[in-house]
Each structure stands twice: as C-alpha cells, then as structure tokens.
Coordinates of C-alpha atoms and ligand atoms in Angstrom, one line a residue:
M1 CA 40.7 80.4 125.8
W2 CA 43.9 82.4 126.4
C3 CA 45.2 80.6 129.4
S4 CA 44.5 77.4 131.1
A5 CA 44.8 75.8 134.5
G6 CA 45.9 78.0 137.4
S7 CA 45.8 81.6 138.2
N8 CA 46.2 84.2 135.5
M9 CA 46.0 87.1 137.9
P10 CA 49.1 89.3 138.0
D11 CA 51.1 89.3 141.2
Q12 CA 50.4 92.7 142.7
N13 CA 53.4 92.4 145.0
A14 CA 55.6 91.3 142.1
S15 CA 58.2 94.0 142.3
S16 CA 59.6 96.1 145.0
V17 CA 60.4 98.8 142.5
S18 CA 57.0 98.8 140.8
S19 CA 54.2 101.3 141.2
S20 CA 50.6 101.4 140.0
S21 CA 50.5 104.9 138.6
S22 CA 51.6 105.7 135.0
S23 CA 53.9 108.4 133.7
S24 CA 53.8 107.0 130.1
S25 CA 54.6 109.3 127.3
L26 CA 53.8 106.6 124.9
P27 CA 50.3 105.9 123.4
A28 CA 48.2 103.9 125.8
A29 CA 47.2 100.3 124.8
P30 CA 43.7 99.8 123.6
A31 CA 41.1 98.9 126.3
A32 CA 40.4 95.5 124.9
P33 CA 43.3 94.1 123.0
Q34 CA 42.5 91.0 121.0
R35 CA 46.0 89.5 120.8
R36 CA 48.0 88.2 123.7
A37 CA 51.7 87.6 124.1
L38 CA 53.7 86.1 126.8
I39 CA 57.1 87.4 127.7
I40 CA 59.2 85.0 129.7
G41 CA 62.1 86.7 131.5
G42 CA 62.0 90.1 133.0
G43 CA 65.5 91.4 132.3
P44 CA 66.2 94.4 130.0
A45 CA 65.5 92.3 126.9
G46 CA 62.2 90.9 128.1
L47 CA 61.0 94.3 129.4
M48 CA 61.9 96.0 126.1
A49 CA 60.0 93.3 124.2
A50 CA 57.0 93.9 126.5
E51 CA 57.1 97.6 125.9
R52 CA 57.1 97.2 122.1
L53 CA 54.2 94.7 122.2
A54 CA 52.1 96.8 124.6
R55 CA 52.7 99.8 122.4
A56 CA 51.4 97.8 119.4
G57 CA 48.2 97.1 121.3
V58 CA 48.9 93.5 122.2
A59 CA 48.0 92.3 125.7
V60 CA 51.2 91.3 127.5
D61 CA 51.7 88.9 130.4
L62 CA 55.3 88.9 131.6
F63 CA 56.7 86.0 133.7
D64 CA 59.8 85.7 135.8
A65 CA 61.2 83.0 138.0
M66 CA 62.3 85.5 140.6
A67 CA 60.2 87.6 143.1
T68 CA 61.2 90.8 141.2
V69 CA 62.3 91.6 137.7
G70 CA 65.5 93.2 136.5
R71 CA 67.8 91.8 139.2
K72 CA 70.9 91.7 137.0
F73 CA 70.1 95.2 135.7
L74 CA 70.1 96.4 139.3
L75 CA 73.4 94.6 140.0
A76 CA 74.9 96.4 136.9
G77 CA 73.7 99.6 138.7
K78 CA 76.2 98.9 141.5
G79 CA 79.0 99.5 139.0
G80 CA 77.4 102.8 137.9
L81 CA 75.1 101.2 135.2
N82 CA 77.1 101.6 132.0
L83 CA 74.0 101.8 129.7
T84 CA 75.7 102.1 126.3
H85 CA 78.7 103.6 124.6
S86 CA 79.0 106.9 122.7
E87 CA 81.2 105.6 119.9
A88 CA 79.8 106.0 116.4
R89 CA 78.8 103.2 114.2
P90 CA 80.0 101.1 112.4
R91 CA 82.9 101.0 115.0
F92 CA 80.2 100.3 117.6
D93 CA 79.0 97.2 115.6
E94 CA 82.5 95.8 115.5
R95 CA 82.3 95.2 119.3
Y96 CA 80.1 92.2 118.5
F97 CA 83.0 90.5 116.7
E98 CA 81.9 87.8 114.2
R99 CA 78.3 88.6 115.0
Q100 CA 78.5 92.2 114.0
A101 CA 76.6 91.7 110.7
D102 CA 73.8 90.1 112.6
V103 CA 73.6 92.6 115.4
A104 CA 73.8 95.6 113.1
P105 CA 70.2 95.4 112.0
W106 CA 69.2 95.4 115.7
L107 CA 71.2 98.5 116.2
D108 CA 69.6 100.1 113.2
R109 CA 66.4 99.8 115.2
F110 CA 67.8 100.7 118.6
D111 CA 71.3 102.0 119.0
G112 CA 73.2 103.8 121.7
E113 CA 71.6 107.2 120.8
A114 CA 68.1 105.6 120.8
L115 CA 68.8 104.1 124.2
R116 CA 69.8 107.5 125.6
R117 CA 66.6 109.0 124.2
W118 CA 64.6 106.1 125.7
A119 CA 66.1 106.7 129.1
A120 CA 65.4 110.5 128.9
E121 CA 61.8 109.7 128.1
L122 CA 61.7 107.8 131.4
G123 CA 63.1 110.9 133.1
V124 CA 66.7 109.7 133.4
E125 CA 69.3 111.8 131.7
T126 CA 72.6 110.3 130.7
F127 CA 76.2 111.5 130.4
V128 CA 79.3 110.4 128.5
G129 CA 82.2 109.5 130.8
T130 CA 85.8 110.1 129.9
S131 CA 86.1 106.6 128.3
G132 CA 83.1 107.3 126.1
R133 CA 80.9 105.0 128.2
V134 CA 77.4 106.3 128.8
F135 CA 75.9 106.3 132.3
P136 CA 72.7 107.6 133.9
S137 CA 73.5 111.0 135.5
N138 CA 72.7 109.5 139.0
L139 CA 74.7 106.4 138.2
K140 CA 71.8 104.3 139.5
A141 CA 69.7 101.5 138.0
A142 CA 66.8 101.5 140.4
P143 CA 65.2 104.8 139.4
L144 CA 65.3 103.9 135.7
L145 CA 63.8 100.4 136.4
R146 CA 61.2 101.9 138.6
A147 CA 60.1 104.4 136.0
W148 CA 60.2 101.7 133.3
L149 CA 57.9 99.3 135.3
Q150 CA 55.6 102.2 136.1
R151 CA 55.2 102.9 132.4
L152 CA 54.8 99.2 131.5
R153 CA 52.1 98.8 134.1
G154 CA 50.4 101.9 132.7
Q155 CA 50.4 100.2 129.3
G156 CA 48.7 97.3 130.8
V157 CA 51.6 94.8 131.1
R158 CA 50.8 92.3 133.8
L159 CA 53.7 90.9 135.8
H160 CA 53.6 87.3 137.1
M161 CA 56.5 86.8 139.5
R162 CA 57.8 83.5 140.9
H163 CA 56.7 81.8 137.7
R164 CA 59.5 79.5 136.4
W165 CA 59.1 78.5 132.8
L166 CA 59.5 74.7 132.5
G167 CA 59.2 74.3 128.7
W168 CA 56.2 73.4 126.6
T169 CA 53.3 70.9 126.9
D170 CA 52.7 68.4 124.1
T171 CA 50.1 70.8 122.7
G172 CA 52.5 73.8 122.7
A173 CA 51.3 75.7 125.8
C174 CA 53.9 77.2 128.1
R175 CA 54.4 75.4 131.4
F176 CA 55.2 77.3 134.6
Q177 CA 56.1 76.3 138.1
S178 CA 54.3 78.9 140.3
P179 CA 53.5 79.3 144.0
E180 CA 50.1 77.8 143.3
G181 CA 51.6 74.7 141.5
E182 CA 52.1 74.1 137.8
T183 CA 50.1 76.3 135.4
T184 CA 50.0 76.5 131.6
W185 CA 49.5 79.5 129.4
E186 CA 48.8 79.9 125.7
A187 CA 49.1 83.0 123.6
D188 CA 49.4 84.2 120.0
A189 CA 53.1 84.8 120.5
V190 CA 55.8 84.1 123.1
V191 CA 59.1 86.0 123.6
L192 CA 61.7 84.1 125.5
A193 CA 64.3 86.4 127.2
L194 CA 65.8 84.1 129.8
G195 CA 69.3 85.5 129.9
G196 CA 72.6 83.6 130.0
A197 CA 74.0 81.6 132.9
S198 CA 76.0 84.1 134.9
W199 CA 75.0 85.0 138.4
P200 CA 72.3 82.3 138.6
Q201 CA 71.3 83.5 142.0
L202 CA 69.7 86.5 140.2
G203 CA 67.5 84.3 138.1
S204 CA 69.4 83.5 134.8
D205 CA 70.6 80.0 135.2
G206 CA 70.7 78.6 131.7
Q207 CA 68.2 75.9 132.5
W208 CA 66.4 76.7 129.3
V209 CA 69.0 75.0 127.1
P210 CA 67.4 71.5 126.9
H211 CA 64.0 73.0 126.2
L212 CA 65.3 75.1 123.3
S213 CA 67.3 72.2 122.0
A214 CA 64.2 69.9 122.1
A215 CA 62.3 72.6 120.2
G216 CA 64.8 72.3 117.4
A217 CA 66.9 75.3 118.1
D218 CA 70.7 75.0 117.6
V219 CA 72.1 76.0 120.9
R220 CA 75.8 76.6 121.3
A221 CA 77.3 75.7 124.7
L222 CA 77.1 78.5 127.3
R223 CA 80.5 79.8 128.1
P224 CA 82.1 82.5 130.2
A225 CA 82.7 85.9 128.7
N226 CA 84.1 89.1 130.2
C227 CA 85.7 86.8 132.8
G228 CA 88.8 86.3 134.9
F229 CA 91.2 83.5 134.6
D230 CA 93.1 81.0 136.8
L231 CA 96.8 80.6 136.1
G232 CA 99.6 78.1 136.3
L233 CA 103.1 79.5 136.6
R234 CA 106.3 78.3 135.1
R235 CA 108.7 78.3 138.0
E236 CA 112.2 76.8 138.0
G237 CA 111.2 74.8 134.9
E238 CA 108.2 73.4 136.5
T239 CA 104.5 74.2 136.5
T240 CA 102.8 75.1 139.8
A241 CA 99.1 75.6 140.3
G242 CA 99.1 79.3 140.7
W243 CA 100.5 82.2 142.8
T244 CA 102.6 81.4 145.8
P245 CA 100.8 81.6 149.2
F246 CA 102.9 84.6 150.1
F247 CA 101.9 86.4 147.0
V248 CA 98.2 85.7 147.5
E249 CA 98.3 86.8 151.1
K250 CA 100.1 90.0 150.3
F251 CA 98.7 91.0 146.9
A252 CA 95.3 89.3 146.1
G253 CA 92.8 92.1 145.4
Q254 CA 95.4 94.7 144.4
P255 CA 95.4 96.4 141.0
L256 CA 98.2 96.2 138.6
K257 CA 98.6 99.4 136.6
P258 CA 99.7 100.6 134.2
V259 CA 100.3 97.4 132.4
A260 CA 100.0 96.2 128.8
L261 CA 98.8 92.7 128.0
Q262 CA 99.7 90.9 124.9
V263 CA 98.6 87.5 123.6
S264 CA 98.7 85.8 120.2
A265 CA 96.6 82.8 119.2
P266 CA 98.0 80.1 116.9
D267 CA 95.2 80.9 114.4
G268 CA 96.6 84.4 113.9
R269 CA 94.3 86.4 116.2
S270 CA 96.1 88.7 118.7
F271 CA 95.4 91.2 121.4
A272 CA 97.7 93.9 122.7
R273 CA 96.5 96.7 124.9
Q274 CA 97.4 98.9 127.9
G275 CA 95.1 99.1 130.9
E276 CA 94.8 97.6 134.3
F277 CA 93.6 94.5 136.1
V278 CA 93.4 92.9 139.5
V279 CA 95.3 90.0 141.0
T280 CA 93.0 87.4 142.5
T281 CA 93.7 84.4 144.7
T282 CA 93.7 82.1 141.7
G283 CA 94.8 84.4 138.9
I284 CA 93.7 87.7 137.3
E285 CA 90.6 89.6 136.5
G286 CA 89.4 93.1 135.7
S287 CA 88.9 95.4 132.7
L288 CA 92.0 94.7 130.7
V289 CA 91.6 90.9 131.2
Y290 CA 87.9 91.1 130.3
A291 CA 88.8 92.9 127.1
A292 CA 91.0 90.0 126.1
S293 CA 88.8 87.3 127.6
G294 CA 87.1 86.0 124.5
L295 CA 90.4 85.3 122.8
L296 CA 92.0 83.9 125.9
R297 CA 89.0 81.6 126.5
D298 CA 89.1 80.3 122.9
I299 CA 92.9 79.7 123.1
I300 CA 92.5 77.7 126.3
E301 CA 89.6 75.7 124.9
Q302 CA 91.6 74.8 121.9
H303 CA 95.1 74.4 123.4
G304 CA 94.6 73.8 127.1
E305 CA 96.4 77.0 128.1
A306 CA 97.1 80.6 127.0
L307 CA 100.4 82.3 127.4
I308 CA 100.2 86.0 127.9
H309 CA 103.0 88.5 128.3
L310 CA 102.8 91.6 130.5
D311 CA 104.7 94.8 129.9
L312 CA 105.3 96.3 133.3
F313 CA 106.7 99.5 131.8
P314 CA 104.3 100.1 128.8
G315 CA 105.5 103.7 128.4
R316 CA 109.2 102.8 128.1
E317 CA 111.3 101.3 125.4
A318 CA 112.8 97.9 126.0
A319 CA 116.3 99.3 125.4
W320 CA 115.8 102.0 128.1
V321 CA 114.6 99.4 130.6
A322 CA 117.5 97.1 129.8
E323 CA 119.9 100.1 130.3
Q324 CA 118.5 100.8 133.7
V325 CA 118.7 97.2 134.8
A326 CA 122.3 96.9 133.5
Y327 CA 123.4 100.1 135.2
P328 CA 126.2 99.4 137.7
R329 CA 124.6 98.7 141.1
G330 CA 127.6 98.5 143.3
S331 CA 126.9 96.7 146.6
R332 CA 123.1 97.3 146.3
S333 CA 120.8 94.3 146.1
M334 CA 119.0 93.9 142.8
S335 CA 115.7 94.7 144.4
S336 CA 117.0 98.1 145.8
H337 CA 118.7 98.7 142.4
L338 CA 115.4 98.2 140.5
K339 CA 113.6 100.3 143.1
S340 CA 116.0 103.2 142.6
R341 CA 116.4 103.0 138.8
L342 CA 112.9 101.9 137.8
N343 CA 110.8 102.6 140.9
L344 CA 109.9 98.9 140.8
D345 CA 108.3 97.8 144.0
G346 CA 105.2 96.4 145.6
L347 CA 103.0 94.2 143.3
K348 CA 105.1 94.6 140.2
A349 CA 108.3 93.7 142.0
A350 CA 106.6 90.7 143.6
L351 CA 105.3 89.6 140.3
V352 CA 108.8 89.4 138.9
H353 CA 109.8 87.1 141.8
E354 CA 106.8 84.9 141.1
V355 CA 108.0 84.0 137.6
L356 CA 111.8 84.1 137.9
D357 CA 114.0 81.8 140.0
K358 CA 117.0 83.2 141.9
Q359 CA 119.4 82.6 139.1
Q360 CA 117.2 84.1 136.4
Y361 CA 116.6 87.1 138.7
G362 CA 120.3 87.7 138.9
D363 CA 120.7 87.6 135.1
V364 CA 120.5 91.2 133.8
A365 CA 119.3 90.3 130.3
T366 CA 116.6 87.8 131.5
L367 CA 115.4 90.3 134.1
A368 CA 115.2 93.2 131.6
R369 CA 113.3 91.0 129.1
T370 CA 110.9 89.9 131.8
L371 CA 110.1 93.4 132.9
K372 CA 108.9 94.1 129.3
A373 CA 107.3 90.7 128.7
L374 CA 106.5 88.9 131.9
P375 CA 105.0 85.5 131.0
L376 CA 101.9 84.2 132.7
R377 CA 100.2 80.9 131.7
L378 CA 96.4 81.0 132.0
V379 CA 94.9 77.6 132.3
A380 CA 91.1 78.1 132.9
A381 CA 88.4 80.8 132.6
R382 CA 86.5 81.3 135.7
P383 CA 83.2 79.4 136.0
V384 CA 80.3 81.0 134.0
A385 CA 78.3 81.4 137.2
E386 CA 80.6 84.2 138.5
V387 CA 81.4 86.1 135.3
I388 CA 79.9 89.3 133.8
S389 CA 78.3 87.7 130.7
T390 CA 77.6 84.5 128.8
A391 CA 78.8 83.6 125.3
G392 CA 77.0 80.9 123.4
G393 CA 73.3 80.4 123.3
V394 CA 70.7 80.1 120.6
R395 CA 72.5 80.4 117.3
L396 CA 71.1 83.2 115.2
E397 CA 70.9 80.8 112.2
S398 CA 68.0 79.2 114.2
L399 CA 66.0 82.4 114.0
D400 CA 64.5 84.5 111.2
P401 CA 65.3 88.3 111.0
T402 CA 62.5 89.0 113.4
L403 CA 64.2 86.7 115.9
M404 CA 61.4 84.1 115.6
L405 CA 62.5 80.4 116.0
R406 CA 62.4 78.8 112.6
T407 CA 61.3 75.5 114.1
R408 CA 58.6 77.0 116.4
P409 CA 56.7 79.8 114.7
G410 CA 55.3 82.3 117.1
V411 CA 58.2 81.9 119.6
F412 CA 60.8 84.7 119.6
V413 CA 64.1 84.9 121.4
A414 CA 65.9 88.0 122.7
G415 CA 68.8 89.1 124.9
E416 CA 71.8 87.3 126.3
M417 CA 70.4 83.9 125.6
L418 CA 71.2 84.5 122.0
D419 CA 74.7 83.5 120.6
W420 CA 76.5 86.8 120.5
E421 CA 79.1 88.4 122.8
A422 CA 80.6 91.8 123.4
P423 CA 83.1 93.4 125.7
T424 CA 82.0 95.6 128.7
G425 CA 81.4 99.2 127.9
G426 CA 77.6 99.2 127.6
Y427 CA 77.5 97.0 124.6
L428 CA 75.9 94.1 126.5
L429 CA 72.8 96.1 127.6
T430 CA 72.5 97.8 124.3
A431 CA 72.3 94.6 122.3
A432 CA 70.1 92.9 124.9
M433 CA 67.6 95.8 124.6
A434 CA 68.0 96.2 120.9
S435 CA 67.2 92.5 120.4
G436 CA 64.2 93.0 122.7
V437 CA 63.0 95.7 120.3
V438 CA 63.4 93.4 117.3
A439 CA 61.7 90.4 119.0
G440 CA 58.9 92.5 120.5
D441 CA 58.1 94.1 117.1
G442 CA 58.4 90.8 115.4
A443 CA 56.0 89.2 117.9
A444 CA 53.6 92.2 117.5
A445 CA 53.6 91.8 113.7
W446 CA 53.1 88.0 114.1
C447 CA 50.1 88.7 116.4
Q448 CA 48.5 91.1 114.0
Q449 CA 48.7 88.7 111.1
R450 CA 47.0 85.9 113.1
P451 CA 43.3 85.1 112.5
T452 CA 41.0 86.7 115.0
P453 CA 40.7 84.3 118.0
A454 CA 37.5 82.7 119.1
Q455 CA 36.1 84.6 122.1
Ligands
LIG1 C1 78.1 92.2 137.8 C2 77.5 92.6 136.4 C3 77.6 93.9 136.0 C4 77.1 94.2 134.7 N1 77.2 95.5 134.3 C5 76.8 95.8 133.1 C6 76.9 97.2 132.6 O1 77.3 98.1 133.4 N2 76.6 97.4 131.3 C7 76.2 96.5 130.5 O2 75.9 96.8 129.3 N3 76.0 95.2 130.9 C8 76.3 94.9 132.2 N4 76.1 93.6 132.6 C9 75.5 92.6 131.7 C10 73.9 92.9 131.6 O3 73.4 93.0 132.9 C11 73.3 91.7 130.9 O4 73.9 91.6 129.6 C12 71.8 91.9 130.7 O5 71.1 91.9 132.0 C13 71.2 90.8 129.9 O6 69.8 91.0 129.8 P1 68.7 89.9 129.5 O7 67.4 90.5 129.6 O8 69.1 89.2 128.3 O9 69.0 88.8 130.7 P2 68.8 89.0 132.3 O10 69.0 90.4 132.7 O11 69.7 87.9 132.8 O12 67.3 88.6 132.5 C14 66.8 87.3 132.3 C15 65.6 87.1 133.2 O13 65.0 85.8 132.9 C16 64.6 85.2 134.1 N5 64.6 83.8 134.0 C17 65.6 83.0 133.7 N6 65.2 81.7 133.6 C18 63.8 81.7 133.8 C19 62.8 80.7 133.8 N7 63.1 79.4 133.5 N8 61.5 81.1 134.0 C20 61.2 82.4 134.2 N9 62.2 83.4 134.2 C21 63.4 83.0 134.0 C22 65.6 85.7 135.2 O14 65.1 85.6 136.5 C23 65.9 87.1 134.7 O15 65.0 88.1 135.3 C24 76.5 93.2 133.9 C25 76.4 91.9 134.3 C26 76.9 91.6 135.6 C27 76.8 90.1 136.1

C-alpha cells in the first residue's frame, strides 16, 4: 500500500506553466517502477530532486502547498533570473562562507557549468553578463520552468498542488491538507524541499520548523539574508529613529552611487567594497548592502547595532577631498562651495545634512572627514518575510552526506531550508539545485537498497 486515505490522483490543472507532452532528452522512466518517493516542495530544489529520482526509475509524487510550482523561481525571473555565476572554483565555493566545505561536494556534483548545460538541455541558452553572473539569454524564468515541468511530466512525475504538508503521523506517513481534506501518503523515501521563510505569499513560510525539530533535526533559527536594514541616526548627539521626513519624501527610492561601504565587527571580521544601494523610507537596501548583510545582521544580533561608514568619493584620496573642502569659498555658502569644488549635490549632499548638525557642517575638518567616512547606525535587519533569502534552517550536522536526516532514515532535505547562506549572484539557485541533486540521488540509492515492497 503506497498511499492511504484520500486522492492520489495528480492535479491535472496543477500548473499554469505545465504541459502534457514531453521533450525529454533523458532516459524515460521504466513503465512500472517499484519504488516510490515523495517530494514535498516544488521549488528548484524539489524539482531537481524529482528529476534525479525519476531518472533513476523511481515513481515520484511531488506535492506543493500552492496552486502552481516554482513561484519564487518565477519571481527571480523578474530580475532577469541570475541562474549561476561564471567564476571558477574554489572561489565559487567561498561564497558559501563557513559552509563552503559542506557545499563543495554538492557543487562537485552540480556546479555552475553543469547548471548551464542542464538549462541548454532544456532548450534555454545562457550568457555571462559583465559582472560574471549567468542569465538565460531571454532573461526569463517561465520558458525554462515550462520546459522543465514538461520533461518531468514526461518522466512520469505526478504533481499534487494545493497539498500542504502538515508533518508526520505517529506511524511515519506524511500528512497533507488538501482541497479534499486531510490525506496521508507513504513512500520508500521522502525529500523535503520546503524553502526558507522569505516571501511567504509565494509558498515558503517556514512553518516546517516545528515538524523538523520534533523529528530530531537540529534547526537553527530562520533569519534574514541578502536584506535591507533600518537605521537610527546620530544627530546633534542624540539618536533618532531614522531619516528625517524631508529626506524620506525627497530621496526614498533613489540610488546612491558610486559609494563604498565599510564595516568592522568586534570579532575581527570586516567588509569594505564599492558599489551602490538604494535609500528606503526606513534605511538602506540594494546590492552593496546585500553583500554586507550577513556580517551586518550578525553584528546587530550580537551588539544591538552596526556602525557603517560610507565613502561618498570612493575614487578620491581623503587628502584631495579635504583640500577641496578647505579651498577658500569667499561669500559662497558651504553647499554651493561643495557643489562647485566636488560636484556634491542631490542625495549625497542631503545625506551629509542628515548626519551633521549646523556647527559640524561648518567645520571644514569634520565635513571633509564625513564625506570620506559618513557614519550610519543600522539597528535592525528587515523582516525575513520581505528579504531575498533565508539564513538558518536544518543544520547540516543533522544530515548524512546524502542529505538524509540522521534521526529519520529515508527522509532527505534540500534547498534553502538547509542551514547555508550565500550572496546574490546566482549562488542561491546553484546551491538549491545542487542540493536537490544530492538529495534526489541519495533518495534514489536509498530506494534501490530497500527490500521489494509487498504488492
Ligand atoms: C525577489 C527574489 C529574487 C531572487 N532572485 C534570485 C536570482 O536571481 N538568483 C538566485 O540564485 N536566487 C534568487 N533568489 C533566491 C531563490 O529564488 C531561492 O534561493 C530558491 O528559490 C530556493 O529554492 P528552494 O527550492 O529551496 O525553495 P523555494 O523556491 O522557496 O520552494 C519551496 C517550495 O516549497 C513549498 N512549500 C513550502 N512549505 C510547504 C508545505 N508545508 N507543504 C507543501 N509545500 C510547501 C512552497 O510553496 C515552494 O513552492 C531570489 C529570491 C527572491 C525572493
């Protein structure tokens, strides 16, 4: 008995991007597979695990809480779908910080090059952008997802949409809330690929945490990654909640560039890089901030705040900037003087007014120092629900090298629900899919070594 109670028929209307015909270039699954696996979560990690299991001849039923799979993948497509990065290993591996040694074996199985070949097999060519990031040539996610689902269906993968996993029964069956009520399913292996907790409206809401903890997994708290921050300012010796109303009204949404961001943690870690970011109503966000976000988040968690310094003239020496500020200005106001000597205006000029009081602004040395190291005090990461990715999750020590839970044999875990993090640049999708490969292959091997089930 492979499933119990409730419908086991796939939802034929499961996905708006699905199709019934197959364009698979992979070997077709055997007609009557003897082993069955459940994949729970239809993001890139779960779909990849499904592909590997189906290729190994295992019957695959894939469940997702939403009406369609791959919603976050499609959202990523709105930003051009940065699939992976072209940089060579082992530099690539370093993007996974303290987890690089754990992620490296996944990348040995499926790295950026393998991902590009995989996309090409599905009829989607890729290109390397100027920053080294890799994108589909049409910059879209939907055609790739559509081709992928078509191939999966051709391999016999059955999709069950609107099936929310609720944990396990006392006997170890998987419980689902479905449109028909609660159903339970059993199988030789289960792959959980439930994502993190960002953008819960797309399906990944982190509700799996208590179930995994109850199953004996060590789960690290889910935290924001690649996120923006709220700030408090030091103004006239006092701390205010954030930007002034004038500044928000005039500059929220505007990009600050070029700028360099520098921060040092008390534990010795530091970040210093040039780039750009955006001013928000409550603080800052954008690529340069995301790149520093793991360190900033950790500093705030440990010390309550993180003090960053911005260099508004990253291409200029401090001495040169000081010289321009100190240049005799005659009857001109300081603002006109800075505009004429340094071309300082708009957002950058307003930023200086946000952090200096009138007296400080009039002091040439303080002003020059601030232009090269403008202090901003960040007090909170944005909530995990609105950020790009999630840190924390199932600690890798809870899993064996095939990503099987040590405390629950036959249950594998993949994707963003695992405890690793990486910057933007295609590293997130690459590791999510690579872990799907490892978990899918692990589950297939587990299925093959199981005794033949009673028919
Ligand atoms: C705005 C944005 C842009 C991004 N752009 C990029 C990019 O360009 N490049 C990049 O590398 N990464 C990008 N990412 C990150 C990337 O999308 C994720 O890292 C990736 O989708 C994670 O894959 P996953 O399969 O682990 O989880 P998800 O894609 O989150 O999929 C998890 C699935 O599990 C389902 N699920 C959750 N709970 C349950 C449950 N209880 N029962 C049943 N189903 C459940 C969800 O509905 C979902 O379909 C972006 C993220 C965001 C938010």
